[in-house]
Coordinates of C-alpha atoms and ligand atoms in Angstrom, one line a residue:
Chain X
M1 CA -1.2 6.8 -26.5
N2 CA -4.1 8.1 -24.4
I3 CA -3.4 7.4 -20.7
L4 CA -5.8 8.0 -17.8
V5 CA -4.5 8.0 -14.2
C6 CA -7.0 7.7 -11.3
V7 CA -6.0 9.5 -8.1
K8 CA -7.7 10.1 -4.7
R9 CA -7.3 13.1 -2.5
V10 CA -6.4 12.1 1.1
P11 CA -5.2 14.1 4.2
L12 CA -1.6 14.2 5.2
T13 CA -1.9 13.0 8.7
G14 CA 1.6 13.7 10.2
G15 CA 2.4 12.1 13.5
R16 CA -1.0 11.5 15.0
I17 CA -4.5 10.9 13.7
V18 CA -7.4 12.8 15.3
L19 CA -10.9 11.7 14.4
T20 CA -14.0 14.0 14.0
D21 CA -16.6 13.9 16.8
D22 CA -18.8 11.5 14.9
E23 CA -15.8 9.2 14.4
R24 CA -16.6 8.9 10.7
A25 CA -13.6 10.9 9.3
I26 CA -10.2 12.2 10.1
Q27 CA -10.1 15.7 11.6
T28 CA -8.5 17.6 8.8
R29 CA -8.8 21.3 9.9
H30 CA -5.1 21.7 10.3
L31 CA -3.9 19.2 7.6
G32 CA -2.7 19.4 4.0
F33 CA -3.8 17.0 1.4
T34 CA -2.1 14.8 -1.2
V35 CA -2.6 11.6 -3.2
S36 CA -1.0 8.3 -2.5
P37 CA 2.6 8.0 -3.5
H38 CA 1.6 5.0 -5.7
E39 CA -0.8 7.3 -7.6
E40 CA 1.7 10.1 -7.9
C41 CA 4.1 7.5 -9.5
G42 CA 1.3 6.5 -11.8
A43 CA 1.0 10.1 -13.0
E44 CA 4.7 10.4 -13.4
E45 CA 4.8 7.1 -15.4
A46 CA 2.0 8.3 -17.7
I47 CA 3.8 11.6 -18.3
R48 CA 7.0 9.7 -19.2
I49 CA 5.2 7.4 -21.6
V50 CA 3.6 10.4 -23.3
E51 CA 6.9 12.2 -23.5
A52 CA 8.4 9.1 -25.2
H53 CA 5.6 7.9 -27.4
G54 CA 3.3 10.9 -27.8
G55 CA -0.4 11.1 -26.8
S56 CA -1.9 12.6 -23.7
A57 CA -2.0 12.0 -20.0
T58 CA -5.3 12.7 -18.2
V59 CA -5.7 12.7 -14.4
L60 CA -9.1 11.7 -12.9
T61 CA -10.3 12.1 -9.4
L62 CA -13.6 11.4 -7.7
G63 CA -13.8 13.7 -4.7
P64 CA -14.9 17.0 -3.2
P65 CA -14.5 20.4 -5.0
E66 CA -11.2 20.9 -3.2
A67 CA -9.8 17.8 -5.0
E68 CA -9.1 20.0 -8.0
E69 CA -5.9 20.9 -6.1
Q70 CA -4.6 17.4 -6.6
L71 CA -5.4 17.5 -10.3
R72 CA -3.6 20.8 -10.6
D73 CA -0.6 19.4 -8.7
L74 CA -0.3 16.6 -11.2
M75 CA -0.9 18.9 -14.2
A76 CA 2.0 21.0 -12.8
I77 CA 4.4 18.0 -13.3
G78 CA 3.1 17.5 -16.8
A79 CA -0.3 15.8 -17.0
D80 CA -2.3 17.4 -19.9
R81 CA -5.8 17.6 -18.5
G82 CA -8.1 16.6 -15.7
I83 CA -11.5 15.0 -15.1
H84 CA -13.1 15.8 -11.8
L85 CA -16.0 13.7 -10.7
V86 CA -17.3 16.1 -8.0
T87 CA -18.8 14.7 -4.8
D88 CA -19.9 16.2 -1.5
G89 CA -16.8 14.8 0.2
S90 CA -18.4 11.8 1.9
E91 CA -16.8 8.4 1.3
W92 CA -17.9 6.4 -1.7
D93 CA -17.5 2.7 -1.4
P94 CA -15.2 0.9 -4.0
Q95 CA -18.1 -0.4 -6.1
A96 CA -19.6 3.1 -6.5
T97 CA -16.2 4.6 -7.1
A98 CA -15.4 2.0 -9.8
A99 CA -18.9 2.5 -11.5
A100 CA -18.4 6.3 -11.7
I101 CA -14.9 5.8 -13.2
V102 CA -16.2 3.3 -15.7
A103 CA -19.0 5.8 -16.7
A104 CA -16.4 8.5 -17.1
V105 CA -14.1 6.3 -19.3
R106 CA -17.1 5.3 -21.5
S107 CA -18.0 9.0 -22.0
Q108 CA -14.6 9.9 -23.4
A109 CA -14.6 11.1 -27.0
E110 CA -11.3 9.4 -27.7
P111 CA -10.6 5.8 -26.6
V112 CA -8.2 5.3 -23.7
D113 CA -5.3 3.0 -24.3
L114 CA -4.0 2.6 -20.7
I115 CA -5.7 3.2 -17.4
L116 CA -3.3 3.6 -14.5
F117 CA -4.2 3.2 -10.8
G118 CA -2.4 3.1 -7.5
S119 CA -2.0 -0.4 -6.1
E120 CA -4.3 0.7 -3.2
S121 CA -5.7 4.0 -2.1
A122 CA -3.8 5.6 0.8
D123 CA -6.8 6.0 3.2
A124 CA -9.2 3.2 2.4
G125 CA -6.8 0.5 1.1
N126 CA -9.6 -1.4 -0.6
Y127 CA -7.3 -3.1 -3.1
Q128 CA -10.1 -3.4 -5.7
V129 CA -11.1 -0.3 -7.7
A130 CA -8.7 -1.0 -10.5
V131 CA -9.8 -4.7 -10.9
R132 CA -13.4 -3.7 -10.8
V133 CA -12.9 -1.1 -13.5
A134 CA -11.0 -3.6 -15.7
E135 CA -13.7 -6.2 -15.3
A136 CA -16.5 -3.8 -16.2
L137 CA -14.7 -2.5 -19.3
G138 CA -13.6 -6.1 -20.3
L139 CA -9.9 -5.1 -20.1
P140 CA -7.0 -7.2 -18.8
A141 CA -5.5 -5.9 -15.5
V142 CA -2.1 -6.3 -13.9
T143 CA -1.7 -5.1 -10.3
G144 CA 1.1 -3.9 -8.1
V145 CA 3.5 -3.2 -10.9
K146 CA 7.1 -1.9 -10.4
A147 CA 8.2 -1.4 -14.0
I148 CA 6.3 -0.7 -17.2
S149 CA 7.6 -0.7 -20.8
L150 CA 5.7 -0.3 -24.0
D151 CA 6.2 -2.4 -27.1
A152 CA 3.9 -1.4 -30.0
D153 CA 0.4 -2.4 -28.8
R154 CA 1.6 -4.4 -25.8
V155 CA 2.7 -3.4 -22.3
R156 CA 5.3 -5.3 -20.3
C157 CA 4.8 -5.1 -16.6
E158 CA 7.1 -6.3 -13.8
Q159 CA 5.8 -7.2 -10.4
E160 CA 8.0 -7.8 -7.3
T161 CA 7.6 -11.1 -5.5
S162 CA 9.4 -12.6 -2.5
A163 CA 11.6 -14.6 -5.0
G164 CA 12.3 -11.8 -7.5
R165 CA 10.2 -10.4 -10.3
D166 CA 7.3 -11.8 -12.3
V167 CA 7.0 -10.4 -15.8
Y168 CA 3.6 -10.0 -17.5
E169 CA 2.8 -8.9 -21.0
V170 CA -0.7 -7.8 -22.0
A171 CA -2.3 -6.3 -25.1
L172 CA -3.5 -2.7 -24.9
P173 CA -6.0 -1.4 -24.0
A174 CA -5.3 -2.5 -20.4
V175 CA -5.6 -1.5 -16.8
V176 CA -2.4 -1.4 -14.7
S177 CA -2.0 -0.6 -11.0
V178 CA 1.4 0.6 -9.9
K179 CA 3.4 0.9 -6.7
E180 CA 5.8 3.6 -5.5
G181 CA 9.3 2.8 -6.6
I182 CA 8.4 2.4 -10.2
N183 CA 9.9 5.8 -10.8
L184 CA 11.0 8.9 -8.8
P185 CA 8.3 11.6 -9.6
R186 CA 9.6 15.0 -10.6
Y187 CA 8.9 18.1 -8.5
P188 CA 6.6 20.8 -10.0
S189 CA 8.5 23.8 -11.4
V190 CA 7.2 27.4 -11.1
P191 CA 6.4 27.6 -14.9
G192 CA 4.8 24.1 -14.5
R193 CA 2.5 25.5 -11.8
M194 CA 1.6 28.5 -14.0
K195 CA 0.8 26.3 -17.0
A196 CA -1.3 24.0 -14.8
K197 CA -3.6 26.8 -14.0
R198 CA -4.6 27.1 -17.7
K199 CA -5.0 23.4 -18.4
P200 CA -8.5 22.1 -18.9
V201 CA -10.4 20.3 -16.1
H202 CA -13.7 18.7 -17.1
A203 CA -16.0 18.6 -14.1
A204 CA -18.9 16.2 -14.0
E205 CA -21.5 15.0 -11.4
P206 CA -21.2 11.3 -11.1
T207 CA -24.2 9.0 -10.2
R208 CA -23.8 7.4 -6.9
T209 CA -24.9 3.8 -6.4
D210 CA -25.9 2.5 -2.9
A211 CA -22.9 1.7 -0.7
R212 CA -22.6 -2.1 -0.2
L213 CA -19.4 -1.8 1.9
R214 CA -20.8 0.7 4.3
M215 CA -18.5 2.4 6.7
L216 CA -20.0 2.8 10.2
R217 CA -17.2 4.3 12.2
L218 CA -13.4 4.7 12.4
A219 CA -11.3 3.9 15.4
L220 CA -7.7 4.4 16.4
P221 CA -5.9 1.1 17.0
P222 CA -4.9 0.5 20.7
E223 CA -1.9 2.5 21.8
S224 CA 1.4 0.7 21.5
G225 CA 1.8 1.3 25.2
R226 CA 5.4 2.1 24.7
Q227 CA 7.1 4.4 27.1
A228 CA 10.4 5.7 25.9
E229 CA 13.2 5.4 28.3
V230 CA 15.7 8.2 27.7
L231 CA 19.1 6.7 27.4
G232 CA 20.8 10.1 27.4
R233 CA 21.5 13.3 25.5
G234 CA 24.1 13.6 22.7
P235 CA 27.1 11.3 22.2
E236 CA 27.4 10.7 25.9
A237 CA 24.5 8.3 25.5
A238 CA 26.6 5.9 23.5
P239 CA 27.6 3.5 26.4
A240 CA 24.0 3.3 27.6
V241 CA 22.9 2.4 24.0
V242 CA 25.5 -0.3 23.7
E243 CA 24.5 -1.7 27.1
M244 CA 20.9 -1.9 25.9
L245 CA 21.9 -3.5 22.6
R246 CA 23.8 -6.1 24.6
D247 CA 20.9 -6.7 27.0
I248 CA 18.5 -7.4 24.1
G249 CA 21.0 -9.7 22.5
V250 CA 21.7 -8.1 19.2
M251 CA 25.4 -7.6 19.8
Chain B
M1 CA -24.6 -26.3 6.9
A2 CA -23.1 -23.9 4.4
A3 CA -19.4 -23.7 3.7
A4 CA -16.9 -20.9 4.2
L5 CA -14.4 -21.4 1.4
V6 CA -10.8 -20.3 2.1
Y7 CA -8.4 -19.7 -0.8
V8 CA -5.0 -20.9 0.4
E9 CA -2.2 -19.3 -1.5
D10 CA 0.6 -21.3 0.3
P11 CA -0.3 -23.7 3.1
A12 CA 3.2 -23.1 4.7
D13 CA 2.6 -19.3 4.8
E14 CA 1.3 -17.7 8.0
L15 CA -1.0 -15.4 6.1
S16 CA -2.9 -18.3 4.5
Q17 CA -3.0 -20.1 7.8
Q18 CA -4.5 -17.0 9.5
A19 CA -7.2 -16.7 6.8
V20 CA -8.3 -20.3 7.6
V21 CA -8.4 -19.4 11.4
M22 CA -10.4 -16.2 10.7
A23 CA -12.9 -18.1 8.6
G24 CA -13.6 -20.2 11.7
A25 CA -15.3 -17.2 13.2
L26 CA -18.0 -17.4 10.5
G27 CA -19.7 -20.4 12.1
D28 CA -19.9 -22.5 9.0
E29 CA -17.8 -25.5 7.9
V30 CA -14.4 -24.2 6.8
Q31 CA -13.2 -25.6 3.5
A32 CA -9.6 -24.7 2.8
V33 CA -8.7 -25.0 -0.9
A34 CA -5.5 -24.7 -2.9
I35 CA -5.9 -24.3 -6.6
D36 CA -3.7 -26.4 -8.8
G37 CA -2.5 -24.1 -11.5
A38 CA -1.8 -26.9 -14.0
G39 CA -2.0 -25.8 -17.6
G40 CA 1.0 -23.6 -17.7
T41 CA -0.7 -20.4 -16.9
A42 CA 1.6 -19.3 -14.1
F43 CA -0.4 -17.1 -11.8
A44 CA -3.3 -16.2 -14.1
P45 CA -5.2 -14.4 -11.4
A46 CA -8.5 -14.2 -13.3
V47 CA -8.3 -17.9 -13.9
L48 CA -7.9 -18.5 -10.1
A49 CA -10.8 -16.1 -9.5
Q50 CA -13.1 -17.8 -12.0
T51 CA -12.3 -21.1 -10.4
L52 CA -13.3 -19.7 -7.0
V53 CA -16.5 -18.2 -8.4
E54 CA -17.6 -21.6 -9.7
L55 CA -16.5 -23.5 -6.6
A56 CA -18.4 -21.0 -4.4
A57 CA -21.6 -21.5 -6.5
A58 CA -21.3 -25.3 -6.7
R59 CA -20.9 -25.6 -2.9
G60 CA -23.4 -22.9 -2.0
A61 CA -20.6 -21.1 0.0
S62 CA -21.7 -18.5 2.5
A63 CA -18.3 -16.8 2.3
V64 CA -15.0 -16.7 0.4
V65 CA -12.0 -15.7 2.4
A66 CA -8.5 -15.1 1.2
P67 CA -5.2 -14.1 2.9
G68 CA -4.6 -10.3 3.0
S69 CA -1.5 -10.5 0.8
E70 CA -1.2 -8.5 -2.4
R71 CA -2.1 -11.6 -4.3
G72 CA -4.9 -12.7 -2.0
N73 CA -6.5 -9.2 -2.2
E74 CA -6.2 -9.2 -6.0
I75 CA -7.8 -12.6 -6.5
L76 CA -10.6 -11.8 -4.1
A77 CA -11.1 -8.4 -5.8
R78 CA -11.5 -10.3 -9.1
V79 CA -14.0 -12.7 -7.5
A80 CA -15.9 -9.6 -6.2
A81 CA -15.8 -7.9 -9.6
K82 CA -17.0 -11.0 -11.4
L83 CA -19.9 -11.5 -8.9
D84 CA -20.6 -7.7 -8.5
L85 CA -20.5 -8.2 -4.8
P86 CA -18.8 -6.0 -2.1
M87 CA -15.4 -7.1 -0.7
A88 CA -13.8 -6.1 2.6
A89 CA -10.0 -6.2 2.4
N90 CA -7.7 -6.7 5.4
C91 CA -10.2 -7.5 8.1
V92 CA -9.1 -8.0 11.7
S93 CA -12.5 -9.4 12.9
V94 CA -15.9 -10.3 11.5
T95 CA -19.3 -10.7 13.1
V96 CA -21.9 -12.6 11.1
G97 CA -25.4 -11.1 11.1
E98 CA -27.9 -9.1 9.1
P99 CA -25.9 -7.4 7.8
T100 CA -22.5 -8.9 8.6
T101 CA -20.0 -6.4 10.1
V102 CA -16.3 -6.4 9.8
T103 CA -13.4 -4.4 11.3
R104 CA -10.7 -3.7 8.8
V105 CA -7.5 -1.8 8.7
R106 CA -7.0 1.4 6.7
W107 CA -4.0 3.6 6.2
G108 CA -1.6 0.6 6.3
G109 CA -2.8 -0.2 9.8
S110 CA -2.8 3.3 11.3
L111 CA -6.6 3.3 11.5
L112 CA -9.5 0.8 12.0
E113 CA -12.8 0.9 10.2
Q114 CA -16.0 -0.8 11.2
A115 CA -18.2 -1.5 8.2
E116 CA -21.3 -3.4 7.1
V117 CA -21.0 -5.7 4.1
H118 CA -24.2 -6.0 2.1
G119 CA -24.3 -9.0 -0.1
A120 CA -23.8 -12.8 -0.1
P121 CA -21.6 -14.7 -0.2
L122 CA -19.4 -12.6 2.1
L123 CA -16.1 -11.8 0.4
M124 CA -13.2 -10.8 2.7
T125 CA -9.5 -11.0 3.2
S126 CA -7.8 -11.3 6.6
A127 CA -5.2 -8.7 7.7
A128 CA -1.7 -10.0 8.6
H129 CA -1.4 -11.0 12.3
A130 CA -5.0 -10.3 13.2
V131 CA -5.3 -13.9 14.5
A132 CA -2.6 -16.4 15.4
A133 CA -1.6 -18.8 12.6
A134 CA -2.2 -22.5 13.0
P135 CA -1.3 -25.4 10.7
I136 CA -4.1 -26.1 8.2
A137 CA -5.8 -29.3 9.2
A138 CA -7.5 -30.3 6.0
L139 CA -6.4 -28.9 2.7
E140 CA -8.1 -29.8 -0.5
T141 CA -6.5 -29.2 -3.9
V142 CA -8.8 -28.4 -6.7
P143 CA -7.9 -28.0 -10.4
V144 CA -8.3 -24.7 -12.2
T145 CA -11.7 -24.5 -14.0
A146 CA -11.8 -25.3 -17.7
S147 CA -14.4 -22.6 -18.4
T148 CA -12.3 -19.5 -18.5
S149 CA -12.5 -16.8 -21.1
E150 CA -9.8 -15.4 -23.2
L151 CA -9.8 -12.3 -21.0
D152 CA -9.2 -14.6 -17.9
R153 CA -6.1 -16.0 -19.5
A154 CA -4.8 -12.6 -20.8
V155 CA -2.7 -12.0 -17.7
R156 CA 0.0 -14.5 -17.0
V157 CA 3.6 -14.6 -16.2
I158 CA 5.9 -14.8 -19.2
E159 CA 9.1 -14.6 -17.3
Q160 CA 10.5 -14.9 -13.8
I161 CA 13.6 -13.0 -12.8
P162 CA 15.2 -14.2 -9.5
T163 CA 16.6 -11.5 -7.1
A164 CA 20.3 -11.3 -6.9
S165 CA 20.7 -11.8 -3.2
A166 CA 22.9 -9.1 -1.6
G167 CA 23.5 -8.8 2.1
V168 CA 20.8 -8.9 4.8
S169 CA 17.3 -8.2 3.5
L170 CA 15.3 -5.4 5.2
T171 CA 12.3 -7.8 5.8
D172 CA 14.5 -10.5 7.5
A173 CA 17.0 -8.3 9.4
D174 CA 17.3 -8.5 13.2
V175 CA 18.5 -5.0 13.3
V176 CA 17.4 -2.1 11.0
V177 CA 19.2 1.2 11.2
S178 CA 17.0 3.7 9.4
G179 CA 17.7 7.3 8.4
G180 CA 15.3 10.2 7.8
R181 CA 15.5 13.7 6.5
G182 CA 17.7 14.5 9.5
V183 CA 20.6 12.6 7.9
G184 CA 20.8 15.6 5.5
S185 CA 22.4 14.0 2.4
A186 CA 23.2 10.8 0.5
E187 CA 26.8 10.9 1.9
G188 CA 25.4 11.3 5.4
F189 CA 24.2 7.7 5.2
S190 CA 27.8 6.4 5.5
I191 CA 27.5 6.6 9.3
I192 CA 24.1 4.8 9.2
E193 CA 25.6 2.1 7.0
E194 CA 28.6 1.8 9.3
L195 CA 26.3 1.2 12.4
A196 CA 24.1 -1.3 10.4
E197 CA 27.2 -3.2 9.4
L198 CA 28.6 -3.4 12.9
L199 CA 25.3 -4.9 14.1
G200 CA 24.9 -7.2 11.1
G201 CA 21.7 -5.3 10.2
A202 CA 20.1 -3.6 7.2
V203 CA 19.8 0.0 6.3
G204 CA 16.3 1.5 6.0
C205 CA 15.0 5.1 5.4
S206 CA 12.0 7.3 5.3
R207 CA 10.1 8.6 2.3
A208 CA 11.7 12.0 2.7
V209 CA 15.0 10.3 1.9
T210 CA 13.8 8.3 -1.2
S211 CA 12.0 11.4 -2.5
A212 CA 15.3 13.4 -2.3
G213 CA 17.0 10.6 -4.2
W214 CA 19.5 9.8 -1.3
R215 CA 18.5 6.1 -1.2
P216 CA 16.7 3.7 -3.5
H217 CA 13.0 3.0 -2.8
T218 CA 13.9 -0.6 -1.9
D219 CA 15.2 0.9 1.4
Q220 CA 12.0 2.7 2.3
V221 CA 10.2 1.6 5.4
G222 CA 6.5 2.5 5.7
Q223 CA 3.0 2.3 4.3
T224 CA 4.2 2.5 0.7
G225 CA 7.5 0.9 1.4
T226 CA 8.7 -2.2 3.2
K227 CA 7.2 -3.5 6.5
V228 CA 9.9 -4.6 8.9
S229 CA 9.9 -6.7 12.1
P230 CA 13.4 -6.6 13.5
E231 CA 14.5 -7.1 17.2
I232 CA 15.3 -3.5 17.2
Y233 CA 14.6 -0.6 14.8
I234 CA 17.0 2.4 15.2
A235 CA 15.3 5.5 13.8
C236 CA 17.8 8.3 13.2
G237 CA 16.5 11.7 12.2
I238 CA 12.9 10.4 11.5
S239 CA 9.9 12.5 12.8
G240 CA 7.5 9.5 13.1
A241 CA 4.8 10.2 10.6
T242 CA 1.9 7.6 10.8
Q243 CA 2.8 6.4 7.3
H244 CA 6.4 5.7 8.4
M245 CA 5.3 4.0 11.7
A246 CA 3.0 1.7 9.6
G247 CA 6.2 0.1 8.4
C248 CA 8.1 -0.3 11.6
K249 CA 5.5 -1.0 14.3
G250 CA 6.2 -4.7 13.9
A251 CA 9.7 -4.1 15.4
K252 CA 10.1 -5.6 18.9
R253 CA 11.8 -2.5 20.1
L254 CA 12.4 1.0 18.8
L255 CA 15.3 3.4 19.5
A256 CA 14.8 6.9 18.3
I257 CA 17.6 9.5 17.9
N258 CA 16.4 13.0 17.4
P259 CA 17.2 16.4 18.8
D260 CA 13.5 17.4 19.0
G261 CA 12.2 16.0 22.2
E262 CA 8.7 16.7 21.0
A263 CA 9.0 14.6 17.8
S264 CA 6.2 12.0 17.5
I265 CA 8.7 9.2 16.9
F266 CA 9.3 9.2 20.7
A267 CA 5.7 8.3 21.3
G268 CA 6.2 5.0 19.6
A269 CA 9.7 4.4 21.0
D270 CA 11.1 2.2 23.8
Y271 CA 14.4 4.0 24.0
A272 CA 15.3 7.6 23.2
V273 CA 18.5 9.5 22.7
I274 CA 17.9 13.3 22.4
G275 CA 20.6 14.6 20.2
D276 CA 22.2 15.2 16.8
L277 CA 22.5 11.9 14.9
H278 CA 25.7 13.1 13.3
E279 CA 27.3 13.0 16.7
V280 CA 25.3 10.2 18.4
V281 CA 25.5 7.5 15.6
P282 CA 29.3 7.6 15.2
A283 CA 29.7 7.6 19.0
I284 CA 27.6 4.4 19.2
S285 CA 29.7 2.8 16.4
A286 CA 32.9 3.7 18.3
E287 CA 31.5 2.4 21.5
I288 CA 30.6 -1.0 19.8
R289 CA 34.2 -1.2 18.5
K290 CA 35.6 -0.4 21.9
A291 CA 33.4 -3.0 23.6
R292 CA 34.4 -5.7 21.0
A293 CA 38.1 -4.9 21.3
S294 CA 38.2 -5.4 25.0
Ligands
LIG1 C1 -0.1 8.0 1.6 C2 1.3 8.3 2.2 C3 2.2 7.2 2.3 C4 3.4 7.5 2.8 N1 4.3 6.4 2.9 C5 5.5 6.6 3.6 C6 6.4 5.5 3.8 O1 6.2 4.4 3.3 N2 7.5 5.7 4.5 C7 7.8 7.0 5.0 O2 8.8 7.1 5.7 N3 7.0 8.0 4.8 C8 5.8 7.9 4.1 N4 5.0 8.9 3.8 C9 5.5 10.3 4.1 C10 5.4 10.7 5.6 O3 4.1 11.3 5.8 C11 6.5 11.7 6.0 O4 6.5 12.8 5.2 C12 7.9 11.1 6.0 O5 7.9 9.9 6.7 C13 8.8 12.1 6.7 O6 10.1 11.6 6.7 P1 11.2 12.1 7.8 O7 10.7 11.7 9.1 O8 12.5 11.6 7.4 O9 11.2 13.6 7.6 P2 10.7 14.8 8.5 O10 9.3 14.6 8.9 O11 11.1 16.1 7.9 O12 11.5 14.6 9.9 C14 12.9 14.8 10.0 C15 13.3 14.6 11.4 O13 14.7 14.7 11.5 C16 15.0 15.4 12.8 N5 16.4 15.9 12.6 C17 16.8 17.0 12.0 N6 18.1 17.2 12.1 C18 18.6 16.1 12.8 C19 19.8 15.7 13.3 N7 20.9 16.4 13.0 N8 19.9 14.6 14.0 C20 18.8 13.8 14.3 N9 17.6 14.2 13.9 C21 17.5 15.3 13.2 C22 14.0 16.4 12.9 O14 13.8 16.8 14.3 C23 12.7 15.7 12.4 O15 12.0 15.0 13.5 C24 3.8 8.7 3.2 C25 2.9 9.8 3.1 C26 1.6 9.5 2.6 C27 0.7 10.7 2.4
LIG2 N1 -12.0 8.6 -5.2 C1 -11.2 8.1 -6.2 N2 -10.9 8.9 -7.3 C2 -10.1 8.4 -8.2 N3 -9.4 7.3 -8.1 C3 -9.6 6.5 -7.1 C4 -10.5 6.8 -6.0 N4 -10.5 5.9 -5.1 C5 -9.7 4.9 -5.5 N5 -9.1 5.3 -6.7 C6 -8.1 4.6 -7.5 O1 -8.2 3.2 -7.2 C7 -7.0 2.7 -6.6 C8 -7.3 1.6 -5.7 O2 -8.1 2.1 -4.6 P1 -8.7 1.1 -3.5 O3 -9.4 0.0 -4.2 O4 -9.6 2.0 -2.7 O5 -7.5 0.6 -2.7 C9 -6.3 4.0 -6.1 O6 -4.9 3.9 -5.9 C10 -6.7 5.0 -7.1 O7 -5.9 4.9 -8.2

């Protein structure tokens, strides 16, 4: 089983988002970076499948030179190698992103059996890169999956619905996008981190197509306008809390 | 006049109704269509997408709009992939022009993006609650197209497992009592559960809690968890990261309990108790019991 997992580097925004002066990006000077929890779970799932069935788990990112950090983080929990499609850090639209991933998949020496994505990227939330890659490669795609199991050359996927779970079964090779909750990703160990430093990362310069979903600017949504009324300090606040609960009719 | 085609997932559902309302802003005749999935291919998303592609071509549609649900986004993404056109997911507004511009939500609703969409027909989904829902006046039902490929039919439901209903669900609860890293342990949640039970509510938590394995992911509120809309959300020991707030900003009111007066959760709160949740939460439960006994 050769599995490819696509992940995107995004800032960890904390309690408040601050935009850059040109309003085209988040001010990241004081922020750390990560990937979406959906994608982290995708990497964990790939590692588990490889542990059970053999093969290799490759993590791929399209992003700035610093995005190698996210590839190393995922190699530290067990991914075998990385593919880094290096950009200047500006945003690529989903069509350009998908095209670059498709080109990278096609250039692999060994065929890929399963390509995992997050259900949506944390920052852009375009809900489409996985489906576009599948369409271009002529592969079946299942999205928003909460459980995966392999049966010979087929993959069984469970998706949550309002009524319960829908179960899909598709033949490999296939594209699957997953959601957080499919597993609980492991933490990197110190030896894992050491090993990750020596694992191979193949860097390539992808070709960029013209953006057709072209970001103009970002904006913060209007403030909630909420003004917190302090009901008290410590346990002495309990009567005031209960009075409030009564006033709003939930008691 | 050209037509703006709207894919209706479920006419009774607000998201579908909102998509129809948003399509009204495009200035063309709105044609709301439901697709009859006859043929036994339960939710074959590519079949639905292929049907929309052909319908859009046959009617010379200026736009195809879908609800911003997981399914609506998936189907429209498939339409976009088949037509090699851009698609804007989760839009809150749209202005037709050369080019058309949209405002869409990012980061689960924590940020807005203004963007140009270069390509026709315009493909977009409408974000939840961007416009008020209204009953769909004219709904047409069309059959799925016959001309689908083997690949289109490759993904279909082979089995449906109903949820075993247990207690109040997080999405429907009037009261959500949610715990964060400040709860300290899995056992620590007993006081959170107690308060939730007294109020007939559901227990929620932050991602720090699910990552630590204290609670299952089904309890997680936030961008990558559940979005809740209770009468009141009681956040205990939660700092108020944007990704957490993305899941609870639909709450009518928010009470935050935290010893750190500077915690960002207070910026999004209506009520605040400055203190240690291990003391405050049991005191509230005791006070509720006392009030009910008298
Ligand atoms: C793409 C992405 C998606 C994410 N999705 C989600 C999501 O869906 N849901 C989510 O929750 N997070 C999500 N996160 C994580 C999020 O950024 C935060 O890391 C997380 O919400 C922090 O959880 P917390 O508030 O419990 O922990 P912390 O940030 O560590 O805060 C703990 C709080 O507890 C308080 N505290 C400590 N002791 C006590 C005490 N005795 N009594 C009362 N208070 C106390 C502290 O003052 C502090 O404010 C996501 C992150 C990313 C990058
Ligand atoms: N720059 C990127 N590099 C690698 N994978 C990406 C990138 N952008 C998006 N993806 C993948 O595509 C999924 C869906 O992204 P999106 O369509 O933007 O919501 C993400 O969860 C990732 O798995």
